[in-house]
C-alpha cells in the first residue's frame, strides 16, 4: 500500500524536529528536557526531548549471538553483565554497549537492544542475512529498527528502509561525508547512513622485496611500475599476489567503476579497457592462484597460510595483497604478534591503486551501511501517524549519534572487551564517516590506538589518507549498488561475465593462455550488452519499489 508521499513526509518530520530545536535554543522552561542543548556535550543535534520514551533494536554481525535488552542501562541484566569487560567477547557488542551507555545518560527512557550474529552476515553453513532478518521479525514480532545491510537496494525493494532525507537540515546530517552518503542516495531517497568504513588500498611487503633485491616503487606508482614489481617474484617461495587484481582496471579506466558511479552503466568494450587487458596475464603468471592450479606451490606453504590470501601476505609469501583491507588494526597489533593476522614483515605499507593513462592514483571504499526501519508500513495505513514519526525520530537520533558523534567514538575507544582473554579497546579499523573538524577530531582518536601508531610514518598510507580526505575516489560500494539481480527466483552477479573474465568457461581461455586477451576482446561487446541489460533491469526494480512503497512519481525518477 502506498504511504504518504516522500515530500510530505520530509516536510512533517522537518517541522517536528525544527520546532523541537527551536524550543531548545530559546531558553524555554522545558530546555532541561531537550537533547542537543549543549549540556550533555554529546553533539546530539536533533532536539529530541530528553524525557522521550522509545525502543531501538539493532541487528548486526560479527557478534556473539546473544540478545541484549536495554544494553545501555547499567541497571538492566545486560548492563550489569557487560559492565565486566571480560564478559564482552565480541568487538561489535562492546562498541554498541559503549555508545548505548553514553546515550542512556541523556535519554534514560529509550531502550537500546542488540542482537549480533556470530561471524559474517552470510557465514557458511548458517542462515543468510536476509533470512536472519525474517527470523528476527518472527521472534521479536518486528523488524530491527537499525540493521547492517548487505544489500540496501534489496531492502528498499521490500519497503523496509526509511528515507532519511527528511533530516537533511539536521546539523549532524550535514556533517556526514558527502561521498559516502551519495552511495546511499537514490533519486533523493537517503536509504541509510555509513557505519564501518575504511579505505581500500594495496598492501605492499617492502621488506620482502628489499631482501630479494627488488626495487620498491613510490606510493604514486603507475600500472607499469606495479606490474614490474610483482613480476619480480621468484614464483617458488613468494609470489606477486594471491589472485589477479581486476580492480586495477576497474578503477584505472573511466568506463567501469567510475561510469557505474556517475551514470549507472558500463562500457566494457571501450578502448581504455582493451588497452589494459595485456596486463592481466602478467599479473596472473605471478599469482599464487595460478601456481596452486599448476601444482607449483608446496603443500607446506599452503598449510602454513591456510590457503588464505591474508596469511600468504603476513607470512611473507606475496609482495602485495589487495583482497583484505580490513586488517588495519589486526595486521599492525604488536600486542598480538603470535596471531596469524599480524604482519611478520619488518617493513610494509599500504599504497593507493596504481595510476593509468586514464586515471590517477585512487583507492577503493569499503563500507557497511546501516538502514533504519520504515515505520510507515507497520500499521498498513496510507499516512504516517505521529507515533510512527516519533519512532523514526528516536531511531535516527541514536543512529546519527552512534555513527557521527565524536563523543561516541571516544566512548568506543575507552571501552574494553576480551579478545581471547586479552582486554583491548573496542576501537578498530573504521574511519570517521564525517567531514571537516569532526573528521580531524575523530582521526586523532583513531591514531591513538596502539596498533594504529604504526601508520604515522608510512608514506603510502599517508597518500591513501590524502586521497580519502580529498574524496578522489570513484569506487562504487557493492552493498549499496545492484551488485546482484534476482529474476524468476535466480540470483546473478550483475557484472557476471567481467567478474569471471579469467575463467575458461566464460572467456574461452585462462588468464595465462596466449589467446586470452584476443578471446576477451571478441566477447566484450556481448558482455557489455548483458551487463548493462542487468543494470537496467535492476534499476527498473528499484524505481518500481520507490513508487510502490514511498510515493515516488515518474517525474521524481529522472
Coordinates of C-alpha atoms in Angstrom, one line a residue:
X1 CA 0.0 0.0 0.0
X2 CA 1.3 3.4 -0.9
X3 CA 2.1 5.7 2.0
X4 CA 2.3 9.5 2.4
X5 CA 4.4 11.0 -0.4
X6 CA 8.1 11.4 0.3
X7 CA 8.0 15.2 0.0
X8 CA 5.1 15.4 2.5
X9 CA 6.9 13.1 4.9
X10 CA 10.1 15.2 4.7
X11 CA 8.1 18.3 5.5
X12 CA 6.3 16.9 8.5
X13 CA 9.5 15.4 10.0
X14 CA 11.4 18.6 9.4
X15 CA 8.7 20.7 11.1
X16 CA 8.6 18.3 14.0
X17 CA 12.3 18.4 14.7
X18 CA 12.6 22.0 13.7
X19 CA 10.0 23.0 16.3
X20 CA 11.9 20.9 18.9
X21 CA 15.2 22.5 18.1
X22 CA 13.7 26.0 18.2
X23 CA 12.4 25.4 21.7
X24 CA 15.8 24.1 22.7
X25 CA 17.6 27.3 21.7
X26 CA 15.2 29.9 23.1
X27 CA 15.5 29.5 26.9
X28 CA 12.2 27.7 27.3
X29 CA 11.4 26.3 30.7
X30 CA 11.5 22.9 29.0
X31 CA 15.0 23.3 27.9
X32 CA 16.4 21.0 30.6
X33 CA 14.5 18.2 28.9
X34 CA 15.8 18.8 25.4
X35 CA 18.6 16.8 23.8
X36 CA 21.3 18.7 22.0
X37 CA 21.2 21.8 24.2
X38 CA 24.9 21.6 24.9
X39 CA 24.6 20.5 28.5
X40 CA 25.2 16.8 27.6
X41 CA 28.2 17.6 25.4
X42 CA 27.5 14.6 23.2
X43 CA 26.9 16.5 20.0
X44 CA 23.3 15.3 19.6
X45 CA 21.6 17.8 17.4
X46 CA 18.1 16.5 16.6
X47 CA 16.5 18.3 19.6
X48 CA 14.7 15.2 20.7
X49 CA 13.2 15.7 24.2
X50 CA 15.3 14.1 26.9
X51 CA 12.2 12.5 28.5
X52 CA 11.2 10.8 25.3
X53 CA 10.3 7.1 25.7
X54 CA 11.2 4.6 23.0
X55 CA 12.9 1.5 22.0
X56 CA 15.6 0.8 19.3
X57 CA 16.5 -2.7 18.4
X58 CA 19.7 -3.2 16.5
X59 CA 20.9 -6.2 14.4
X60 CA 24.5 -6.5 13.2
X61 CA 27.0 -9.3 12.5
X62 CA 30.5 -10.1 13.9
X63 CA 28.9 -10.5 17.3
X64 CA 28.3 -13.2 20.0
X65 CA 24.9 -14.5 19.1
X66 CA 23.3 -13.1 22.2
X67 CA 20.3 -10.8 22.5
X68 CA 20.8 -7.9 24.9
X69 CA 17.8 -5.9 26.1
X70 CA 18.3 -2.3 27.3
X71 CA 22.0 -2.7 26.8
X72 CA 22.9 0.9 27.8
X73 CA 21.1 0.8 31.1
X74 CA 23.5 0.0 33.9
X75 CA 20.7 -1.5 36.0
X76 CA 19.5 -3.9 33.3
X77 CA 20.6 -7.5 33.2
X78 CA 22.6 -6.7 30.0
X79 CA 24.1 -3.6 31.5
X80 CA 25.2 -5.5 34.7
X81 CA 26.7 -8.4 32.7
X82 CA 28.6 -6.2 30.3
X83 CA 29.9 -3.9 33.0
X84 CA 32.6 -6.5 33.3
X85 CA 34.7 -6.2 30.1
X86 CA 36.0 -9.7 30.5
X87 CA 32.4 -10.8 29.7
X88 CA 32.3 -9.0 26.4
X89 CA 33.7 -11.4 23.8
X90 CA 32.7 -9.6 20.6
X91 CA 34.0 -6.2 19.5
X92 CA 30.8 -5.1 17.9
X93 CA 28.9 -5.8 21.1
X94 CA 31.5 -3.7 23.0
X95 CA 31.0 -0.8 20.6
X96 CA 27.2 -0.8 20.7
X97 CA 27.4 -1.2 24.5
X98 CA 29.7 1.8 24.8
X99 CA 27.6 4.1 22.7
X100 CA 24.3 2.9 24.3
X101 CA 25.7 3.7 27.8
X102 CA 26.6 7.2 26.7
X103 CA 23.2 7.7 25.0
X104 CA 21.5 6.5 28.1
X105 CA 22.9 9.4 30.2
X106 CA 20.8 11.8 28.0
X107 CA 17.9 9.5 27.1
X108 CA 17.3 7.2 30.1
X109 CA 13.8 6.2 28.8
X110 CA 15.0 5.0 25.4
X111 CA 15.9 1.3 25.5
X112 CA 18.6 0.1 23.1
X113 CA 18.5 -3.6 22.3
X114 CA 21.1 -5.6 20.4
X115 CA 21.3 -8.9 18.6
X116 CA 24.6 -9.7 16.8
X117 CA 25.2 -12.7 14.7
X118 CA 28.4 -14.7 15.2
X119 CA 30.7 -14.4 12.2
X120 CA 29.9 -12.9 8.8
X121 CA 26.4 -12.0 7.7
X122 CA 26.3 -14.9 5.3
X123 CA 28.6 -17.1 7.2
X124 CA 29.0 -20.6 5.6
X125 CA 26.5 -23.2 6.9
X126 CA 24.3 -20.6 8.6
X127 CA 21.1 -18.8 7.6
X128 CA 21.6 -16.0 5.1
X129 CA 21.5 -12.4 6.4
X130 CA 18.2 -12.0 4.5
X131 CA 16.8 -15.0 6.3
X132 CA 18.2 -13.7 9.7
X133 CA 16.1 -10.5 9.2
X134 CA 13.0 -12.7 8.8
X135 CA 14.0 -14.8 11.8
X136 CA 14.3 -11.6 13.9
X137 CA 10.9 -10.5 12.8
X138 CA 9.3 -13.8 13.6
X139 CA 11.0 -14.0 17.1
X140 CA 10.5 -10.4 18.2
X141 CA 7.4 -9.5 16.2
X142 CA 9.1 -6.6 14.5
X143 CA 11.9 -6.0 12.1
X144 CA 15.0 -4.4 13.6
X145 CA 14.9 -0.6 13.9
X146 CA 18.6 -0.4 12.8
X147 CA 20.4 -3.1 10.9
X148 CA 23.6 -3.6 9.0
X149 CA 22.6 -4.0 5.4
X150 CA 24.3 -6.3 2.9
X151 CA 22.1 -5.2 0.1
X152 CA 20.5 -1.8 0.5
X153 CA 18.6 -1.8 -2.7
X154 CA 17.1 -5.3 -2.0
X155 CA 15.9 -3.9 1.4
X156 CA 14.4 -0.9 -0.4
X157 CA 12.6 -3.3 -2.7
X158 CA 10.8 -4.8 0.3
X159 CA 9.8 -1.4 1.6
X160 CA 11.8 -1.9 4.8
X161 CA 14.0 1.2 4.6
X162 CA 13.2 4.7 5.9
X163 CA 14.1 7.7 3.8
X164 CA 16.4 9.8 5.9
X165 CA 16.5 12.8 3.6
X166 CA 13.8 14.2 5.9
X167 CA 16.7 15.0 8.3
X168 CA 18.7 16.9 5.7
X169 CA 18.6 20.1 7.8
X170 CA 19.9 18.4 10.9
X171 CA 23.3 19.7 11.9
X172 CA 24.7 16.1 12.3
X173 CA 23.3 15.0 8.9
X174 CA 25.2 17.8 7.3
X175 CA 28.5 16.6 8.8
X176 CA 28.4 13.3 7.0
X177 CA 31.0 12.7 4.3
X178 CA 29.1 13.6 1.1
X179 CA 30.9 11.0 -1.0
X180 CA 29.8 8.2 1.4
X181 CA 26.3 9.5 1.7
X182 CA 25.9 9.7 -2.1
X183 CA 26.4 6.0 -2.3
X184 CA 23.2 5.5 -0.3
X185 CA 21.2 8.1 -2.1
X186 CA 18.8 7.0 -4.8
X187 CA 16.9 9.8 -6.7
X188 CA 17.0 11.8 -3.5
X189 CA 15.9 8.9 -1.2
X190 CA 18.6 8.6 1.5
X191 CA 18.5 5.0 2.3
X192 CA 20.9 4.8 5.2
X193 CA 24.0 6.0 7.0
X194 CA 27.6 5.0 6.6
X195 CA 28.9 2.9 9.5
X196 CA 32.0 0.7 9.3
X197 CA 34.0 2.4 6.6
X198 CA 37.6 2.1 5.5
X199 CA 39.8 2.9 2.5
X200 CA 40.9 0.0 0.4
X201 CA 44.5 0.2 -1.0
X202 CA 47.1 -2.3 -1.8
X203 CA 49.3 -3.8 1.0
X204 CA 53.0 -3.8 0.0
X205 CA 55.6 -6.0 1.6
X206 CA 58.6 -3.7 1.2
X207 CA 61.0 -5.8 3.3
X208 CA 60.3 -9.0 1.3
X209 CA 61.1 -7.0 -1.8
X210 CA 64.3 -5.4 -0.5
X211 CA 65.5 -8.8 0.9
X212 CA 65.3 -10.1 -2.7
X213 CA 66.9 -7.1 -4.3
X214 CA 63.6 -5.9 -5.8
X215 CA 63.2 -2.1 -6.1
X216 CA 60.2 -0.8 -4.3
X217 CA 58.2 1.8 -6.2
X218 CA 56.9 5.0 -4.6
X219 CA 53.3 5.2 -3.5
X220 CA 52.3 7.2 -6.6
X221 CA 53.1 4.2 -8.7
X222 CA 51.8 3.6 -12.2
X223 CA 50.3 0.4 -13.6
X224 CA 53.6 -0.3 -15.3
X225 CA 55.6 0.1 -12.1
X226 CA 53.1 -2.2 -10.2
X227 CA 53.5 -4.8 -13.0
X228 CA 57.3 -4.7 -12.9
X229 CA 57.2 -5.0 -9.1
X230 CA 55.0 -8.1 -8.9
X231 CA 56.7 -9.7 -11.9
X232 CA 60.0 -9.9 -9.9
X233 CA 58.6 -12.5 -7.5
X234 CA 60.6 -15.8 -7.7
X235 CA 57.4 -17.9 -8.1
X236 CA 58.9 -20.6 -5.8
X237 CA 59.0 -19.2 -2.3
X238 CA 57.0 -16.0 -2.8
X239 CA 54.7 -14.6 -5.4
X240 CA 53.3 -11.3 -6.6
X241 CA 49.8 -11.7 -5.2
X242 CA 47.2 -14.3 -4.3
X243 CA 44.8 -13.5 -7.2
X244 CA 44.7 -11.3 -10.2
X245 CA 43.7 -7.7 -9.4
X246 CA 40.9 -6.9 -11.8
X247 CA 40.1 -3.9 -9.7
X248 CA 43.2 -2.1 -11.0
X249 CA 41.4 -1.9 -14.4
X250 CA 38.0 -1.3 -12.8
X251 CA 39.5 1.8 -11.0
X252 CA 42.0 2.6 -13.7
X253 CA 39.5 3.3 -16.5
X254 CA 36.7 5.8 -16.8
X255 CA 34.3 3.2 -18.2
X256 CA 33.8 0.7 -15.4
X257 CA 33.6 1.7 -11.7
X258 CA 33.7 5.4 -12.5
X259 CA 30.9 5.1 -15.1
X260 CA 28.8 3.0 -12.7
X261 CA 29.1 5.6 -10.0
X262 CA 28.4 8.6 -12.3
X263 CA 26.0 7.1 -14.9
X264 CA 24.9 3.7 -13.6
X265 CA 26.2 1.9 -16.7
X266 CA 29.5 0.5 -18.0
X267 CA 31.4 0.3 -21.3
X268 CA 33.5 -2.8 -21.2
X269 CA 34.1 -2.5 -24.9
X270 CA 36.0 0.7 -24.6
X271 CA 39.4 1.4 -26.0
X272 CA 40.6 2.0 -22.4
X273 CA 39.6 -1.5 -21.2
X274 CA 41.0 -3.1 -24.3
X275 CA 44.4 -1.4 -23.9
X276 CA 44.8 -2.7 -20.3
X277 CA 44.0 -6.3 -21.0
X278 CA 47.6 -7.0 -21.7
X279 CA 48.5 -6.7 -18.0
X280 CA 46.2 -9.5 -16.8
X281 CA 48.3 -12.4 -18.0
X282 CA 51.4 -10.8 -16.5
X283 CA 49.8 -10.4 -13.1
X284 CA 48.2 -13.9 -13.2
X285 CA 51.6 -15.5 -14.1
X286 CA 53.0 -14.4 -10.8
X287 CA 49.9 -15.2 -8.7
X288 CA 49.5 -17.9 -6.1
X289 CA 46.2 -19.0 -7.6
X290 CA 47.8 -19.9 -10.9
X291 CA 50.8 -21.5 -9.1
X292 CA 48.4 -23.6 -7.0
X293 CA 46.4 -24.6 -10.0
X294 CA 49.5 -25.8 -11.8
X295 CA 50.8 -27.7 -8.7
X296 CA 53.8 -25.3 -8.3
X297 CA 53.3 -24.4 -4.7
X298 CA 54.2 -26.8 -1.9
X299 CA 51.7 -28.3 0.4
X300 CA 53.7 -27.0 3.3
X301 CA 53.3 -23.4 2.1
X302 CA 49.6 -23.9 1.5
X303 CA 49.2 -25.4 5.0
X304 CA 51.3 -22.6 6.6
X305 CA 49.0 -20.0 5.1
X306 CA 45.7 -22.0 5.3
X307 CA 45.3 -21.1 1.6
X308 CA 44.1 -17.7 2.7
X309 CA 45.1 -14.5 0.9
X310 CA 45.9 -12.5 4.0
X311 CA 48.1 -15.2 5.6
X312 CA 50.1 -15.5 2.4
X313 CA 50.9 -11.9 2.8
X314 CA 51.5 -12.0 6.6
X315 CA 53.9 -15.0 6.1
X316 CA 56.0 -13.2 3.5
X317 CA 54.7 -15.3 0.6
X318 CA 53.3 -12.4 -1.5
X319 CA 54.6 -9.0 -2.4
X320 CA 51.2 -7.4 -2.4
X321 CA 47.7 -8.0 -1.1
X322 CA 44.6 -6.3 -2.5
X323 CA 41.9 -8.7 -1.1
X324 CA 41.9 -7.9 2.6
X325 CA 41.7 -4.2 3.5
X326 CA 40.0 -4.9 6.9
X327 CA 43.2 -5.9 8.7
X328 CA 44.2 -2.3 9.5
X329 CA 44.2 -3.0 13.2
X330 CA 44.9 -6.7 13.5
X331 CA 47.8 -6.6 11.0
X332 CA 49.6 -3.9 13.0
X333 CA 48.8 -5.0 16.5
X334 CA 52.1 -5.7 18.2
X335 CA 50.3 -7.0 21.3
X336 CA 49.2 -9.9 19.2
X337 CA 52.3 -10.8 17.3
X338 CA 51.6 -14.5 17.6
X339 CA 48.3 -14.0 15.7
X340 CA 48.1 -15.3 12.2
X341 CA 46.7 -11.9 11.3
X342 CA 49.8 -10.0 12.4
X343 CA 52.1 -8.9 9.5
X344 CA 55.5 -10.6 10.1
X345 CA 57.4 -8.3 7.6
X346 CA 59.9 -5.9 9.1
X347 CA 58.7 -3.1 6.7
X348 CA 55.3 -2.9 4.9
X349 CA 52.9 -0.2 3.8
X350 CA 49.5 0.4 2.1
X351 CA 49.6 2.1 -1.3
X352 CA 46.8 3.6 -3.4
X353 CA 45.8 1.7 -6.5
X354 CA 48.3 2.5 -9.4
X355 CA 47.6 5.2 -11.9
X356 CA 47.0 4.5 -15.6
X357 CA 46.9 6.7 -18.7
X358 CA 43.2 7.4 -17.9
X359 CA 43.0 7.8 -14.1
X360 CA 45.2 9.0 -11.3
X361 CA 46.0 7.1 -8.2
X362 CA 42.9 6.2 -6.2
X363 CA 41.5 3.9 -3.5
X364 CA 38.6 1.6 -3.0
X365 CA 35.9 2.4 -0.4
X366 CA 34.7 -0.4 1.9
X367 CA 31.5 0.4 3.7
X368 CA 29.0 -1.5 5.8
X369 CA 25.9 0.8 5.7
X370 CA 23.1 0.8 8.3
X371 CA 19.5 1.2 7.4
X372 CA 16.6 2.5 9.6
X373 CA 13.2 0.9 9.6
X374 CA 10.3 2.3 7.5
X375 CA 7.7 2.5 10.3
X376 CA 5.0 3.7 7.8
X377 CA 4.4 0.1 6.8
X378 CA 3.7 -1.1 10.3
X379 CA 0.0 -0.1 10.6
X380 CA -0.9 -0.7 6.9
X381 CA -2.5 2.7 6.7
X382 CA -1.9 5.3 4.0
X383 CA -0.3 8.1 6.1
X384 CA 2.4 8.4 8.7
X385 CA 1.0 8.6 12.1
X386 CA 2.5 10.8 14.8
X387 CA 3.6 7.6 16.6
X388 CA 5.5 6.4 13.5
X389 CA 7.2 9.7 13.0
X390 CA 8.2 9.8 16.7
X391 CA 9.7 6.3 16.3
X392 CA 11.8 7.4 13.3
X393 CA 13.0 10.5 15.2
X394 CA 14.1 8.3 18.1
X395 CA 15.9 5.8 15.8
X396 CA 17.6 8.5 13.7
X397 CA 18.8 10.3 16.9
X398 CA 20.5 7.2 18.1
X399 CA 21.8 6.1 14.7
X400 CA 23.3 9.5 13.9
X401 CA 24.9 9.7 17.4
X402 CA 26.4 6.2 17.0
X403 CA 27.9 6.8 13.6
X404 CA 28.8 10.5 13.6
X405 CA 29.4 11.7 17.1
X406 CA 33.0 12.3 18.4
X407 CA 31.7 11.5 21.9
X408 CA 30.5 8.1 20.6
X409 CA 33.9 7.5 19.0
X410 CA 35.7 8.4 22.3
X411 CA 33.3 6.1 24.2
X412 CA 34.2 3.2 21.9
X413 CA 37.9 3.9 22.3
X414 CA 37.6 3.9 26.1
X415 CA 35.5 0.7 26.2
X416 CA 37.4 -2.6 26.8
X417 CA 36.5 -6.1 25.6
X418 CA 38.1 -9.5 25.8
X419 CA 39.9 -10.7 22.7
X420 CA 40.7 -14.3 23.6
X421 CA 41.3 -13.3 27.2
X422 CA 43.3 -10.1 26.4
X423 CA 41.5 -6.9 27.2
X424 CA 41.6 -4.4 24.3
X425 CA 40.0 -1.2 23.3
X426 CA 36.7 -1.6 21.4
X427 CA 38.0 0.8 18.7
X428 CA 39.0 -0.8 15.4
X429 CA 39.6 -0.2 11.7
X430 CA 36.7 2.1 10.9
X431 CA 37.4 5.6 9.7
X432 CA 35.3 8.7 10.6
X433 CA 32.3 9.0 8.3
X434 CA 32.1 12.7 8.8
X435 CA 34.0 15.7 7.3
X436 CA 35.7 18.8 8.5
X437 CA 36.8 19.4 12.1
X438 CA 34.8 16.4 13.2
X439 CA 36.8 14.2 10.9
X440 CA 40.1 15.6 12.2
X441 CA 39.0 15.1 15.9
X442 CA 37.9 11.5 15.3
X443 CA 41.1 10.7 13.3
X444 CA 43.0 11.8 16.4
X445 CA 41.2 9.2 18.4
X446 CA 41.9 6.6 15.6
X447 CA 45.6 7.4 15.7
X448 CA 45.8 7.0 19.5
X449 CA 45.0 3.2 19.2
X450 CA 48.4 1.5 19.8
X451 CA 48.1 -0.7 16.7
X452 CA 47.4 2.4 14.5
X453 CA 50.6 4.2 15.7
X454 CA 52.5 2.2 13.1
X455 CA 50.8 4.1 10.3
X456 CA 52.2 7.5 11.3
X457 CA 55.4 7.1 9.3
X458 CA 54.1 5.0 6.4
X459 CA 54.4 7.1 3.2
X460 CA 51.9 5.0 1.3
X461 CA 49.3 5.2 3.9
X462 CA 49.6 8.9 4.2
X463 CA 49.0 9.1 0.5
X464 CA 45.9 6.9 1.0
X465 CA 44.7 9.4 3.7
X466 CA 45.2 12.3 1.4
X467 CA 43.1 10.7 -1.4
X468 CA 40.4 9.7 1.2
X469 CA 40.2 13.2 2.7
X470 CA 40.1 14.9 -0.7
X471 CA 37.4 12.5 -2.0
X472 CA 39.4 11.4 -5.0
X473 CA 37.7 8.1 -5.3
X474 CA 35.2 6.8 -7.9
X475 CA 34.6 3.4 -6.5
X476 CA 31.0 2.1 -6.1
X477 CA 30.1 0.2 -3.0
X478 CA 28.8 -3.3 -3.6
X479 CA 26.4 -3.3 -0.7
X480 CA 24.8 0.0 -2.0
X481 CA 24.7 -0.9 -5.7
X482 CA 22.8 -3.6 -7.6
X483 CA 25.8 -6.0 -7.5
X484 CA 23.3 -8.9 -7.9
X485 CA 20.0 -9.1 -9.6
X486 CA 17.2 -11.6 -8.9
X487 CA 14.7 -12.7 -11.6
X488 CA 12.4 -15.6 -11.6
X489 CA 14.0 -17.0 -8.4
X490 CA 17.5 -16.9 -9.8
X491 CA 20.2 -14.5 -8.5
X492 CA 23.1 -13.5 -10.8
X493 CA 26.0 -11.2 -10.4
X494 CA 25.2 -8.0 -12.4
X495 CA 28.7 -7.9 -13.9
X496 CA 29.0 -11.7 -14.1
X497 CA 31.0 -12.0 -17.3
X498 CA 33.5 -9.4 -16.4
X499 CA 34.0 -10.7 -12.8
X500 CA 34.7 -14.1 -14.3
X501 CA 36.8 -12.9 -17.2
X502 CA 39.6 -15.2 -16.1
X503 CA 37.5 -18.3 -16.2
X504 CA 37.8 -20.6 -19.2
X505 CA 34.1 -21.4 -19.3
X506 CA 33.3 -17.6 -19.6
X507 CA 36.3 -16.2 -21.6
X508 CA 37.2 -19.3 -23.6
X509 CA 40.7 -19.2 -22.1
X510 CA 42.5 -18.8 -18.8
X511 CA 44.4 -15.6 -17.9
X512 CA 47.7 -17.2 -18.7
X513 CA 46.7 -18.7 -22.1
X514 CA 48.3 -16.8 -25.0
X515 CA 44.9 -16.2 -26.7
X516 CA 43.2 -14.9 -23.5
X517 CA 43.2 -11.2 -24.5
X518 CA 42.0 -11.9 -28.0
X519 CA 39.2 -14.1 -26.7
X520 CA 38.1 -11.5 -24.3
X521 CA 38.2 -8.7 -26.8
X522 CA 35.9 -10.7 -29.1
X523 CA 33.4 -11.1 -26.2
X524 CA 33.5 -7.6 -24.7
X525 CA 30.7 -6.2 -26.8
X526 CA 28.3 -9.1 -25.9
X527 CA 29.4 -9.0 -22.2
X528 CA 28.8 -5.2 -22.2
X529 CA 25.2 -5.7 -23.5
X530 CA 24.5 -8.5 -21.0
X531 CA 25.8 -6.5 -18.0
X532 CA 24.0 -3.3 -19.0
X533 CA 20.8 -5.2 -19.5
X534 CA 21.0 -6.5 -15.9
X535 CA 21.8 -3.0 -14.6
X536 CA 18.7 -1.6 -16.4
X537 CA 16.5 -4.4 -15.1
X538 CA 17.8 -3.8 -11.6
X539 CA 17.2 -0.1 -11.9
X540 CA 13.6 -0.7 -13.0
X541 CA 13.0 -2.9 -10.0
X542 CA 14.4 -0.1 -7.7
X543 CA 12.2 2.5 -9.4
X544 CA 9.1 0.3 -9.1
X545 CA 9.8 -0.1 -5.4
X546 CA 10.2 3.6 -4.8
X547 CA 6.8 4.2 -6.5
X548 CA 5.1 1.3 -4.7
X549 CA 6.3 2.0 -1.1
X550 CA 7.5 5.5 -1.0
X551 CA 5.1 7.6 -3.0
X552 CA 7.5 8.5 -5.9
X553 CA 6.2 9.6 -9.2
X554 CA 7.8 9.1 -12.6
X555 CA 8.9 12.7 -12.6
X556 CA 10.9 12.0 -9.4
X557 CA 12.9 9.3 -11.1
X558 CA 14.6 11.1 -13.9

